[in-house]
PDB file of C-alpha atoms in Angstrom:
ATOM      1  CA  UNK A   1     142.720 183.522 197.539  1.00  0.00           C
ATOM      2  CA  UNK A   2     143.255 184.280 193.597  1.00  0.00           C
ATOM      3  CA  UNK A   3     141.091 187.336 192.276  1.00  0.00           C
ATOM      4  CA  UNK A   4     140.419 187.645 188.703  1.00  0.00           C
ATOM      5  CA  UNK A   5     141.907 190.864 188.654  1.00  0.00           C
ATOM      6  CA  UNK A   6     140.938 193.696 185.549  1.00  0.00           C
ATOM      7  CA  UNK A   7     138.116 191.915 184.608  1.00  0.00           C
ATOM      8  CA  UNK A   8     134.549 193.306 184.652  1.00  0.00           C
ATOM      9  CA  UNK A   9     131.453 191.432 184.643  1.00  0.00           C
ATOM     10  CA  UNK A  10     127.895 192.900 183.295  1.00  0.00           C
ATOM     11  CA  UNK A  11     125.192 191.291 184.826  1.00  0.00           C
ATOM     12  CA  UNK A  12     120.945 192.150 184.301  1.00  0.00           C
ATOM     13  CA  UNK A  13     120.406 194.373 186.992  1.00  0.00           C
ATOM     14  CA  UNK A  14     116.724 193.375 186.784  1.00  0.00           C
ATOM     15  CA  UNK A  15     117.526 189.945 187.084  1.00  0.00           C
ATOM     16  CA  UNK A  16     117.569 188.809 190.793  1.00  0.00           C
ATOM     17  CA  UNK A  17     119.391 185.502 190.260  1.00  0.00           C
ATOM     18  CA  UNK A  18     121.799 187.335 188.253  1.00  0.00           C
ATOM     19  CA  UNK A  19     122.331 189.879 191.187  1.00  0.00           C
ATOM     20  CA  UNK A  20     123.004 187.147 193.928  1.00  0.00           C
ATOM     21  CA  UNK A  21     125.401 185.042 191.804  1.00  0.00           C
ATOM     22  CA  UNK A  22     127.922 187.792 190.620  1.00  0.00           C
ATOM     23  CA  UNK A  23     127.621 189.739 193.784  1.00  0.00           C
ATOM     24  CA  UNK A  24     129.017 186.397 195.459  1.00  0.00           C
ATOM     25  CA  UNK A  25     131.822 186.392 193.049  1.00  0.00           C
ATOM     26  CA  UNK A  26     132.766 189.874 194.388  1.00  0.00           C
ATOM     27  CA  UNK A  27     132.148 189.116 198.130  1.00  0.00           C
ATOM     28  CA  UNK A  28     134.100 185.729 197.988  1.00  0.00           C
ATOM     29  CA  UNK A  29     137.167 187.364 195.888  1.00  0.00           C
ATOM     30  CA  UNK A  30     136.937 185.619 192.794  1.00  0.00           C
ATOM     31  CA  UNK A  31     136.512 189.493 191.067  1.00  0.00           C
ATOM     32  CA  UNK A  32     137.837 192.443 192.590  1.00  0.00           C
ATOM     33  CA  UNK A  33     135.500 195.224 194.724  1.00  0.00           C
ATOM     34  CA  UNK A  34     133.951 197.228 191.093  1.00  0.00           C
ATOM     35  CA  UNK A  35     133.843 194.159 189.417  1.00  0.00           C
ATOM     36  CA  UNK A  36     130.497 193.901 188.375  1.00  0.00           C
ATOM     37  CA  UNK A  37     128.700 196.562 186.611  1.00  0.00           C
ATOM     38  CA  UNK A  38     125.010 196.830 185.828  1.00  0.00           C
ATOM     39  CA  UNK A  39     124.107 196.512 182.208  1.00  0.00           C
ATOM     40  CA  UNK A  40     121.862 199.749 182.992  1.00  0.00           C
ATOM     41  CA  UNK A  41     124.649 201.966 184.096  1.00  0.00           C
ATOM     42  CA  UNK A  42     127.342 200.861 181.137  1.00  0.00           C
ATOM     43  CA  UNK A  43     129.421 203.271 180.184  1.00  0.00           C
ATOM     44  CA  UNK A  44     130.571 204.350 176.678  1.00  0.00           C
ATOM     45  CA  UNK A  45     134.125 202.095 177.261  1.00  0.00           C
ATOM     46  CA  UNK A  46     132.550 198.898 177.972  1.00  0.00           C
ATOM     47  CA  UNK A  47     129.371 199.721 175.513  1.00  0.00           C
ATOM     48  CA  UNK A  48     132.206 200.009 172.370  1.00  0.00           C
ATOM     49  CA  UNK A  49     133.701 196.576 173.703  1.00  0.00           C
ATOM     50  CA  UNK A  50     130.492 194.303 174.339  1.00  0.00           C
ATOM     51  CA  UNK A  51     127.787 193.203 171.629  1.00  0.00           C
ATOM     52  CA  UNK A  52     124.840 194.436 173.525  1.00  0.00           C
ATOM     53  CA  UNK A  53     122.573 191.992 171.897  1.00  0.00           C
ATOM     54  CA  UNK A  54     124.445 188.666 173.128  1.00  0.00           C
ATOM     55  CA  UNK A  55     125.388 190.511 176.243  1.00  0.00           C
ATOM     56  CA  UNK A  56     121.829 190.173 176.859  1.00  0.00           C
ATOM     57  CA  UNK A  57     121.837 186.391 176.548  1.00  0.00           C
ATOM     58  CA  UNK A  58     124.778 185.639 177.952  1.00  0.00           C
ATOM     59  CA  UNK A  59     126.569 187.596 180.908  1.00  0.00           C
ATOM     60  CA  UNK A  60     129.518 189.876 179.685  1.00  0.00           C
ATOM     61  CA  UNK A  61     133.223 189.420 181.251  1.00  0.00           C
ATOM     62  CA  UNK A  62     135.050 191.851 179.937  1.00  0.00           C
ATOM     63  CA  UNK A  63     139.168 191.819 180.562  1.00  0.00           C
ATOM     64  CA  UNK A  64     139.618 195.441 180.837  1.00  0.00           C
ATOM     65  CA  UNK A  65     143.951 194.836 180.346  1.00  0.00           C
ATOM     66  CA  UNK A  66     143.255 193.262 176.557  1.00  0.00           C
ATOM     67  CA  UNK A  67     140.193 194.694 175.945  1.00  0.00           C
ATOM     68  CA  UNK A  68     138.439 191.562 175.137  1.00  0.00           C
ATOM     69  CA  UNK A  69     135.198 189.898 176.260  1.00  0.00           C
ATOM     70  CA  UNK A  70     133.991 186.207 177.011  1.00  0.00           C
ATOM     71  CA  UNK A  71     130.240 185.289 176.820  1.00  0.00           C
ATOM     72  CA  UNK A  72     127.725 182.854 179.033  1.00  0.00           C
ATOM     73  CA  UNK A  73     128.964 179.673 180.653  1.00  0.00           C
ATOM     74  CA  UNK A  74     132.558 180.791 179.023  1.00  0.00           C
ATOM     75  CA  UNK A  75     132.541 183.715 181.412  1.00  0.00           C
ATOM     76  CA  UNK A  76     132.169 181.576 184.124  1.00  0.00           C
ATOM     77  CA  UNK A  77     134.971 179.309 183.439  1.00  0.00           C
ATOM     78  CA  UNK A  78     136.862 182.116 183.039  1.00  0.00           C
ATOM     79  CA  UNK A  79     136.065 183.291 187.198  1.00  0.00           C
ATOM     80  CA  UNK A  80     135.826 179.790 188.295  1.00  0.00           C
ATOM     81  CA  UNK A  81     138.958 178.258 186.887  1.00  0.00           C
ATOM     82  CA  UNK A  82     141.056 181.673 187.841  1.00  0.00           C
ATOM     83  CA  UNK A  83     140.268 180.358 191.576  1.00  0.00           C
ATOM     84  CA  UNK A  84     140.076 176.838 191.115  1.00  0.00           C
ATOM     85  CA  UNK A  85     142.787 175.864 189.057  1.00  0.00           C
ATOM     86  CA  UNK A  86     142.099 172.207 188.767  1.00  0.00           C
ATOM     87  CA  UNK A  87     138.766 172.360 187.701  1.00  0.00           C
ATOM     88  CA  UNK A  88     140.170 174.162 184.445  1.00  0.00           C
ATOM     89  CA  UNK A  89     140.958 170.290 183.084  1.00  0.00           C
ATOM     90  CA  UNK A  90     137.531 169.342 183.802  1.00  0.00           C
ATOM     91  CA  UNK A  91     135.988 172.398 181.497  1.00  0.00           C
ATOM     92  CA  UNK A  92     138.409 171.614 178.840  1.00  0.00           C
ATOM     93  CA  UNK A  93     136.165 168.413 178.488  1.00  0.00           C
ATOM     94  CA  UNK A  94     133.891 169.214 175.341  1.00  0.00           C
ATOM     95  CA  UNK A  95     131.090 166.882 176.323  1.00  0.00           C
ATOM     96  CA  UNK A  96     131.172 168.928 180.082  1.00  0.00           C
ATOM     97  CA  UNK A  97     131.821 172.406 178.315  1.00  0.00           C
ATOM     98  CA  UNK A  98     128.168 171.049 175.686  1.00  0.00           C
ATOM     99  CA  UNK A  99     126.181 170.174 178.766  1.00  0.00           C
ATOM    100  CA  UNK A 100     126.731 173.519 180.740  1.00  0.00           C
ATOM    101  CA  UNK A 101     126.414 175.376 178.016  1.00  0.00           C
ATOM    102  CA  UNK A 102     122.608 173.798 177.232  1.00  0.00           C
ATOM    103  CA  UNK A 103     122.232 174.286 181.238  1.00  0.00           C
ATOM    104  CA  UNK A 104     123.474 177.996 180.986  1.00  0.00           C
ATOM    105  CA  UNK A 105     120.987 179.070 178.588  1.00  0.00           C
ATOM    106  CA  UNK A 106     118.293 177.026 179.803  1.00  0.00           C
ATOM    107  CA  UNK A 107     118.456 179.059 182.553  1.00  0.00           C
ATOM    108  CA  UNK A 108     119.669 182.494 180.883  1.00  0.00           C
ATOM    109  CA  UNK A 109     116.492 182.489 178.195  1.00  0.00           C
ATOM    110  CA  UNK A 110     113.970 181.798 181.215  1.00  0.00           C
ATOM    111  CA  UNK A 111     115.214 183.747 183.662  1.00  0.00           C
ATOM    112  CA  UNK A 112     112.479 186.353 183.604  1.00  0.00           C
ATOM    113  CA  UNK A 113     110.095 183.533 184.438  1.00  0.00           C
ATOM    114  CA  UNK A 114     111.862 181.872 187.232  1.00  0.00           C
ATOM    115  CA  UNK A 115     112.662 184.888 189.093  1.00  0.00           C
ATOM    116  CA  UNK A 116     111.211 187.844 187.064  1.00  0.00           C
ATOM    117  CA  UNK A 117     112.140 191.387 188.320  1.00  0.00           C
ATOM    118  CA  UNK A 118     109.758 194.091 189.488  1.00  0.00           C
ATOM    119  CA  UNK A 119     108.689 195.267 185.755  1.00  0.00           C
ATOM    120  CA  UNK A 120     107.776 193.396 182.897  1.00  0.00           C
ATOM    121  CA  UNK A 121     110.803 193.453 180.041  1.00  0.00           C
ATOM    122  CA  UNK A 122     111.445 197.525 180.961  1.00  0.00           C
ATOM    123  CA  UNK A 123     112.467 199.101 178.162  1.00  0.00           C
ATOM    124  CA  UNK A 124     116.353 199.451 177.712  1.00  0.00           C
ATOM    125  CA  UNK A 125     116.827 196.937 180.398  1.00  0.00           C
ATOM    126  CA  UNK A 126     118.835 193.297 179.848  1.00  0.00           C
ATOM    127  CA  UNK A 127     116.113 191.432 178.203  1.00  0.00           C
ATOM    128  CA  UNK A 128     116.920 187.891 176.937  1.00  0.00           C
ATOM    129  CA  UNK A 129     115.879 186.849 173.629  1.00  0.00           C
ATOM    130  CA  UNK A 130     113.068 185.059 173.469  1.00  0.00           C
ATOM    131  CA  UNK A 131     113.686 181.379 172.500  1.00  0.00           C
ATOM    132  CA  UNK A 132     110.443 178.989 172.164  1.00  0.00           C
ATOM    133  CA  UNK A 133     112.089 175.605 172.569  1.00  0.00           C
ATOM    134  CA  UNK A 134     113.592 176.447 175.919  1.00  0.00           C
ATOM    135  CA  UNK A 135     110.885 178.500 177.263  1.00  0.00           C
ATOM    136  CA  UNK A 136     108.480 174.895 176.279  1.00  0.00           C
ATOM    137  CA  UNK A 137     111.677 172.828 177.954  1.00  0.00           C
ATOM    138  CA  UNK A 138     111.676 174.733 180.983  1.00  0.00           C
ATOM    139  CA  UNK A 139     107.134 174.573 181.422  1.00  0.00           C
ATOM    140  CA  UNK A 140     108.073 170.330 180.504  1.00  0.00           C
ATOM    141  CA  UNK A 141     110.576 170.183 183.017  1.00  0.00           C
ATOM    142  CA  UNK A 142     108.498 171.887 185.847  1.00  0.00           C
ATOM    143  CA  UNK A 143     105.459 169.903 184.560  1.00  0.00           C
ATOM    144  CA  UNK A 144     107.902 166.430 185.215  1.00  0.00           C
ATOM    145  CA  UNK A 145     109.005 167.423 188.535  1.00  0.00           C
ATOM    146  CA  UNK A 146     105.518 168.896 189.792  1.00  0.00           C
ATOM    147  CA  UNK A 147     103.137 166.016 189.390  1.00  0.00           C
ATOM    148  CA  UNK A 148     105.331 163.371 190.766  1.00  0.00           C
ATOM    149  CA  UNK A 149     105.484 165.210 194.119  1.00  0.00           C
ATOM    150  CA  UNK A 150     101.663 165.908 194.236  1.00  0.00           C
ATOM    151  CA  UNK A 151     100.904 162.017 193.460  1.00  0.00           C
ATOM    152  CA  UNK A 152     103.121 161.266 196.848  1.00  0.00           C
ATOM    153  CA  UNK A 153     101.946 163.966 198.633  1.00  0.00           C
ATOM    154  CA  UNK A 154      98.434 163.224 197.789  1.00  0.00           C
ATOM    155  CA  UNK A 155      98.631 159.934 199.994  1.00  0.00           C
ATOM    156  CA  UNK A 156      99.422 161.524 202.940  1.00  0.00           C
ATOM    157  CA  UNK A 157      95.885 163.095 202.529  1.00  0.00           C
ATOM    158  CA  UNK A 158      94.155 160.292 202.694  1.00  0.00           C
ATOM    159  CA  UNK A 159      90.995 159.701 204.005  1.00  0.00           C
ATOM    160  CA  UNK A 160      90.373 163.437 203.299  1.00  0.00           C
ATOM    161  CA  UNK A 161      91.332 162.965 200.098  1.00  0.00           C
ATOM    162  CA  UNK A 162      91.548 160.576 197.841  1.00  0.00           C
ATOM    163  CA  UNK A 163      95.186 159.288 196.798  1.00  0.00           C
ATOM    164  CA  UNK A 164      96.233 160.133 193.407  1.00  0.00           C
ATOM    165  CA  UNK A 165      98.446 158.714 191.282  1.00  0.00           C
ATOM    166  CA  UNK A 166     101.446 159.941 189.437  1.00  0.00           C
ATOM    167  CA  UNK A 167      99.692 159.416 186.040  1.00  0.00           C
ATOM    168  CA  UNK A 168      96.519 161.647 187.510  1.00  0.00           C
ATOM    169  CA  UNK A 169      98.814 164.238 188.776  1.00  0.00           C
ATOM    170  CA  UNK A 170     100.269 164.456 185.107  1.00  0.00           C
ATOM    171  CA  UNK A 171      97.222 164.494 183.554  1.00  0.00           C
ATOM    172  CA  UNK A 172      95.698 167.352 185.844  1.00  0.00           C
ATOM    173  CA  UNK A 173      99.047 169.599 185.767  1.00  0.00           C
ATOM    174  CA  UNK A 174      98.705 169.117 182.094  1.00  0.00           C
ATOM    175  CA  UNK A 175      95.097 170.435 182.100  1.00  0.00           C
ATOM    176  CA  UNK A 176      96.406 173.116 183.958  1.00  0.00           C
ATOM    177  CA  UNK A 177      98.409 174.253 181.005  1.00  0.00           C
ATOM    178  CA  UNK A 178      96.042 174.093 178.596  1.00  0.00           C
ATOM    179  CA  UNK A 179      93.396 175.335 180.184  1.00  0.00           C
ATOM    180  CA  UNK A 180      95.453 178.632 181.121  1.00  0.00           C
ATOM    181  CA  UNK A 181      97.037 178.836 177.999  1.00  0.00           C
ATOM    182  CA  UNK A 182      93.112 179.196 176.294  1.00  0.00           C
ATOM    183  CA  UNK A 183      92.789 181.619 179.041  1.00  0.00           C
ATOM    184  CA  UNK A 184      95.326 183.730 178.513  1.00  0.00           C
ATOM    185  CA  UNK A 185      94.701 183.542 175.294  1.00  0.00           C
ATOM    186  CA  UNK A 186      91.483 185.674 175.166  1.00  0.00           C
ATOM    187  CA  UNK A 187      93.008 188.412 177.655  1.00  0.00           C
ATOM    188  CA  UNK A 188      96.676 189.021 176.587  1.00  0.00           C
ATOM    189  CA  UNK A 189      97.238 186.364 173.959  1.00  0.00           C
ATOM    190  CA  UNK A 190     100.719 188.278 173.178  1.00  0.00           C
ATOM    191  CA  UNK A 191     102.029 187.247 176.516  1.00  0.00           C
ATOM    192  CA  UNK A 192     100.040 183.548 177.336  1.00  0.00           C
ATOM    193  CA  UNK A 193     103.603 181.903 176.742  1.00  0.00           C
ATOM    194  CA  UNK A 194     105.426 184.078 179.490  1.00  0.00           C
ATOM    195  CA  UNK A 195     102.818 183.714 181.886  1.00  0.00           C
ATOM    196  CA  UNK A 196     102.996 179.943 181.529  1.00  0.00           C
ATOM    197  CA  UNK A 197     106.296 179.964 182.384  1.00  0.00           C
ATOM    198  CA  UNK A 198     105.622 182.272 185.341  1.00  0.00           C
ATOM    199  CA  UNK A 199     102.404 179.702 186.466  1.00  0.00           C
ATOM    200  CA  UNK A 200     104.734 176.213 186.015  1.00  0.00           C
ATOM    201  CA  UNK A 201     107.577 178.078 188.357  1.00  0.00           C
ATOM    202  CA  UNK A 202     104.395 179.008 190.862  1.00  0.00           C
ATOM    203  CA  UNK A 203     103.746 175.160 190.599  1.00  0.00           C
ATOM    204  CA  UNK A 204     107.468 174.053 190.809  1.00  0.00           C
ATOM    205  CA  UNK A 205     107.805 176.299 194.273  1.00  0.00           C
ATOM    206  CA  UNK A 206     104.738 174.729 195.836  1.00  0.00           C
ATOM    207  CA  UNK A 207     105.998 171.039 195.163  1.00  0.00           C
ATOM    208  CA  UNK A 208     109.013 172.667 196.599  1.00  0.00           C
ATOM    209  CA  UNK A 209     107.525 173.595 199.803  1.00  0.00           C
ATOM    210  CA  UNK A 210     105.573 170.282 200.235  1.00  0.00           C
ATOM    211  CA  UNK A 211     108.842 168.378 199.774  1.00  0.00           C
ATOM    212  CA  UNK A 212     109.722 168.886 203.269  1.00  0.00           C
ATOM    213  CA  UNK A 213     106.702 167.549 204.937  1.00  0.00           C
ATOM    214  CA  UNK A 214     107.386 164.454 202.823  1.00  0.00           C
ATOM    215  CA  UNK A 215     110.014 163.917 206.108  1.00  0.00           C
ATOM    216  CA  UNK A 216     107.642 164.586 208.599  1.00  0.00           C
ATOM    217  CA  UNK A 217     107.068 160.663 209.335  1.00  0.00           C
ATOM    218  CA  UNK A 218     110.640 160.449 210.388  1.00  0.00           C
ATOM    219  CA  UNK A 219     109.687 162.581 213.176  1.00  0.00           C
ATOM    220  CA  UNK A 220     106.548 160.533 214.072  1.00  0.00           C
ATOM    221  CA  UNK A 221     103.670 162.872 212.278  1.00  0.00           C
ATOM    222  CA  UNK A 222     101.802 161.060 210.291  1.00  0.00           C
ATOM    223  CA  UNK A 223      98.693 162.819 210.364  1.00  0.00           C
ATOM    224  CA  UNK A 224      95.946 163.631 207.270  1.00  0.00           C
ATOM    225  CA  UNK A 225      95.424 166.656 209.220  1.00  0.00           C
ATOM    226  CA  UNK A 226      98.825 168.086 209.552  1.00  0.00           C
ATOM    227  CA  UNK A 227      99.544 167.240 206.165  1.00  0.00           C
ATOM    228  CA  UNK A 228      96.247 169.502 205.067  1.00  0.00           C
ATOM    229  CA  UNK A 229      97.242 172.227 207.067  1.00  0.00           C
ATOM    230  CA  UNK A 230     100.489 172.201 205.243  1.00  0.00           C
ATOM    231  CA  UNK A 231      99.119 172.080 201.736  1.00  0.00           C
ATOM    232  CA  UNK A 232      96.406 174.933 202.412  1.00  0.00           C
ATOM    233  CA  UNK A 233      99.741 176.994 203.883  1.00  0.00           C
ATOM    234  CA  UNK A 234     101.272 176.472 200.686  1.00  0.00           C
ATOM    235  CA  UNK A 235      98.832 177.141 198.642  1.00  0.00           C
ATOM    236  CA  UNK A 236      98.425 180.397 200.172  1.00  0.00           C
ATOM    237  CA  UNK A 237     102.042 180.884 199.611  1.00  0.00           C
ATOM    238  CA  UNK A 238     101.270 179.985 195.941  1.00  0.00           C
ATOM    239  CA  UNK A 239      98.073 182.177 195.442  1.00  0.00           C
ATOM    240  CA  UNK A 240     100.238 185.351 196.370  1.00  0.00           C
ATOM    241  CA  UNK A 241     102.929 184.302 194.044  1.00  0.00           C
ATOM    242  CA  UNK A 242     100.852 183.758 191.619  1.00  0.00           C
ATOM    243  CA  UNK A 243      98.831 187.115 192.082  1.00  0.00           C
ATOM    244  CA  UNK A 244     102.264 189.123 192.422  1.00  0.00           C
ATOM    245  CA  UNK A 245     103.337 187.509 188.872  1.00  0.00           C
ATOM    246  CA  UNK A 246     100.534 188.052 187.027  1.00  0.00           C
ATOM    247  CA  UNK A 247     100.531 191.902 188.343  1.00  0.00           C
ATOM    248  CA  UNK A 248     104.193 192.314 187.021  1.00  0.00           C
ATOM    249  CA  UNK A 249     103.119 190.555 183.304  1.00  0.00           C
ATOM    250  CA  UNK A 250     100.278 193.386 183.261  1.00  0.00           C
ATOM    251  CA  UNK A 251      97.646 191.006 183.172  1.00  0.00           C
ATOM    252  CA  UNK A 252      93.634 191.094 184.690  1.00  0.00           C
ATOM    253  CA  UNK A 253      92.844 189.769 187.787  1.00  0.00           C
ATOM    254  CA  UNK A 254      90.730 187.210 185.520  1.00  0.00           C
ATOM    255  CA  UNK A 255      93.894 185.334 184.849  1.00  0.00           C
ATOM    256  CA  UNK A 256      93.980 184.278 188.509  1.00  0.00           C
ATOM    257  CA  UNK A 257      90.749 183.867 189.050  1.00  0.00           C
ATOM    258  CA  UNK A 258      90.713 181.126 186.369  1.00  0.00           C
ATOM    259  CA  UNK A 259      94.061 179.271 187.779  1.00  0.00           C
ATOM    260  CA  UNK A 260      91.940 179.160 191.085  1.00  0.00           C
ATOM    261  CA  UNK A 261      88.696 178.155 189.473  1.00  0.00           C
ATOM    262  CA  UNK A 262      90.860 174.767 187.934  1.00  0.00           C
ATOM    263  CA  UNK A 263      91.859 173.796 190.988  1.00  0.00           C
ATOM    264  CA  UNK A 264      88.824 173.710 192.300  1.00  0.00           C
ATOM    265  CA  UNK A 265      86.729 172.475 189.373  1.00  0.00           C
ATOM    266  CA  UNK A 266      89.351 169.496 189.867  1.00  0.00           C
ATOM    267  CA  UNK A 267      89.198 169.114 194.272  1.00  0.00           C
ATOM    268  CA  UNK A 268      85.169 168.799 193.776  1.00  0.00           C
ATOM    269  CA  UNK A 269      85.230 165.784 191.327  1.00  0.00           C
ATOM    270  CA  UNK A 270      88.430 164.374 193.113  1.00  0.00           C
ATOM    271  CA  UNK A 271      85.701 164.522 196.300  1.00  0.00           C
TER     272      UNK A 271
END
């Protein structure tokens, strides 16, 4: 069991993802116990080494022997290959070493919308830049995986429902979007595109939690029934989500009201 030994990795303390991940690298070895320090307890060593800025973007690993300090996906290489050897060859490859990179900060600059912490952007905390094209990547790529799980749901409602189809289920997610994004708009215009990526990762957990019942035929349910008792459950599950979000981006109550309000407006002419 090789430990990256010396080495200290920042993380965003008000970044649950970020928490999990390089707390795992600590409990599994790869980094020793005090390994990981929270970007808001730095002290003055490690502030003169990092660039607080990038830091922010891209998770600090700082070797503490040569006093220097690797960025993002590079940082995880660095833990990764320590333990692993063998993969080292495979992130030598540039076209692999492109690819994570564009995954890494897909991820990095929209972390605050997939699993936001308990405040808005608190001041002096770990905030990532805010980048337009992969905040608009990340609502597209929700949007895409969404609507295609609805449209096969949706025909396990039937008669209570009518099926859909994937090209409804596109066009009604996308109405979503632009209907809360005029919303938003007139109550806290300054934050409409954060709270659109905090509404598409509401929608992309709900077609999570409906995947499973997509199975439920292999266990001989088949019912219209069961499957609406599952959807209203998730919905639920979705509504407090969705209530607990817009709470943390400071927003009115309105906000919800009118995500509800579509999805109704859209049930009664589906009916």
């Amino acid at each position: 069991m090789k430990t990256l030994k010396n080495h200290t990795i920042i993380y965003d303390d008000e970044c649950p993802m970020c928490d999990v991940y390089t707390n795992a690298f600590v409990r599994t070895g790869m980094l020793e116990p005090g390994g990981r320090v929270p970007f808001g307890k730095l002290d003055q060593e490690l502030l003169s080494l990092i660039d607080r800025d990038r830091s922010c973007n891209e998770i600090a690993l700082v070797d503490m022997a040569q006093r220097r300090v690797t960025y993002g996906v590079e940082s995880i290489f660095a833990i990764i290959g320590n333990r692993f050897p063998w993969m080292e060859r495979l992130f030598r490859f540039a076209a692999f070493r492109w690819a994570m990179k564009k995954l890494y900060s897909f991820i990095s600059y929209n972390r605050k919308v997939i699993v936001p912490g308990k405040v808005f952007e608190k001041p002096d905390s770990c905030i990532p830049s805010f980048h337009l094209k992969y905040r608009w990547a990340y609502i597209i790529f929700a949007w895409l995986i969404t609507a295609p799980i609805l449209a096969a749901y949706s025909t396990h409602l039937y008669p209570l429902i009518p099926s859909s189809t994937m090209l409804r289920e596109f066009l009604i997610c996308g109405g979503q979007i632009v209907f809360q994004f005029m919303t938003v708009s007139l109550v806290r215009k300054e934050r409409v595109i954060h709270y659109l990526g905090n509404m598409m990762t509401v929608s992309l957990l709900g077609a999570m939690l409906l995947l499973p019942a997509l199975l439920l035929p292999l266990a001989g349910i088949d019912s219209a029934f069961v499957y609406a008792a599952w959807f209203l459950a998730v919905v639920g599950i979705m509504l407090l989500e969705h209530l607990r979000r817009v709470r943390i981006l400071g927003m009115s109550m309105v906000v919800s009201v009118s995500w509800v309000f579509y999805r109704m407006a859209i049930l009664l002419l589906i009916i």
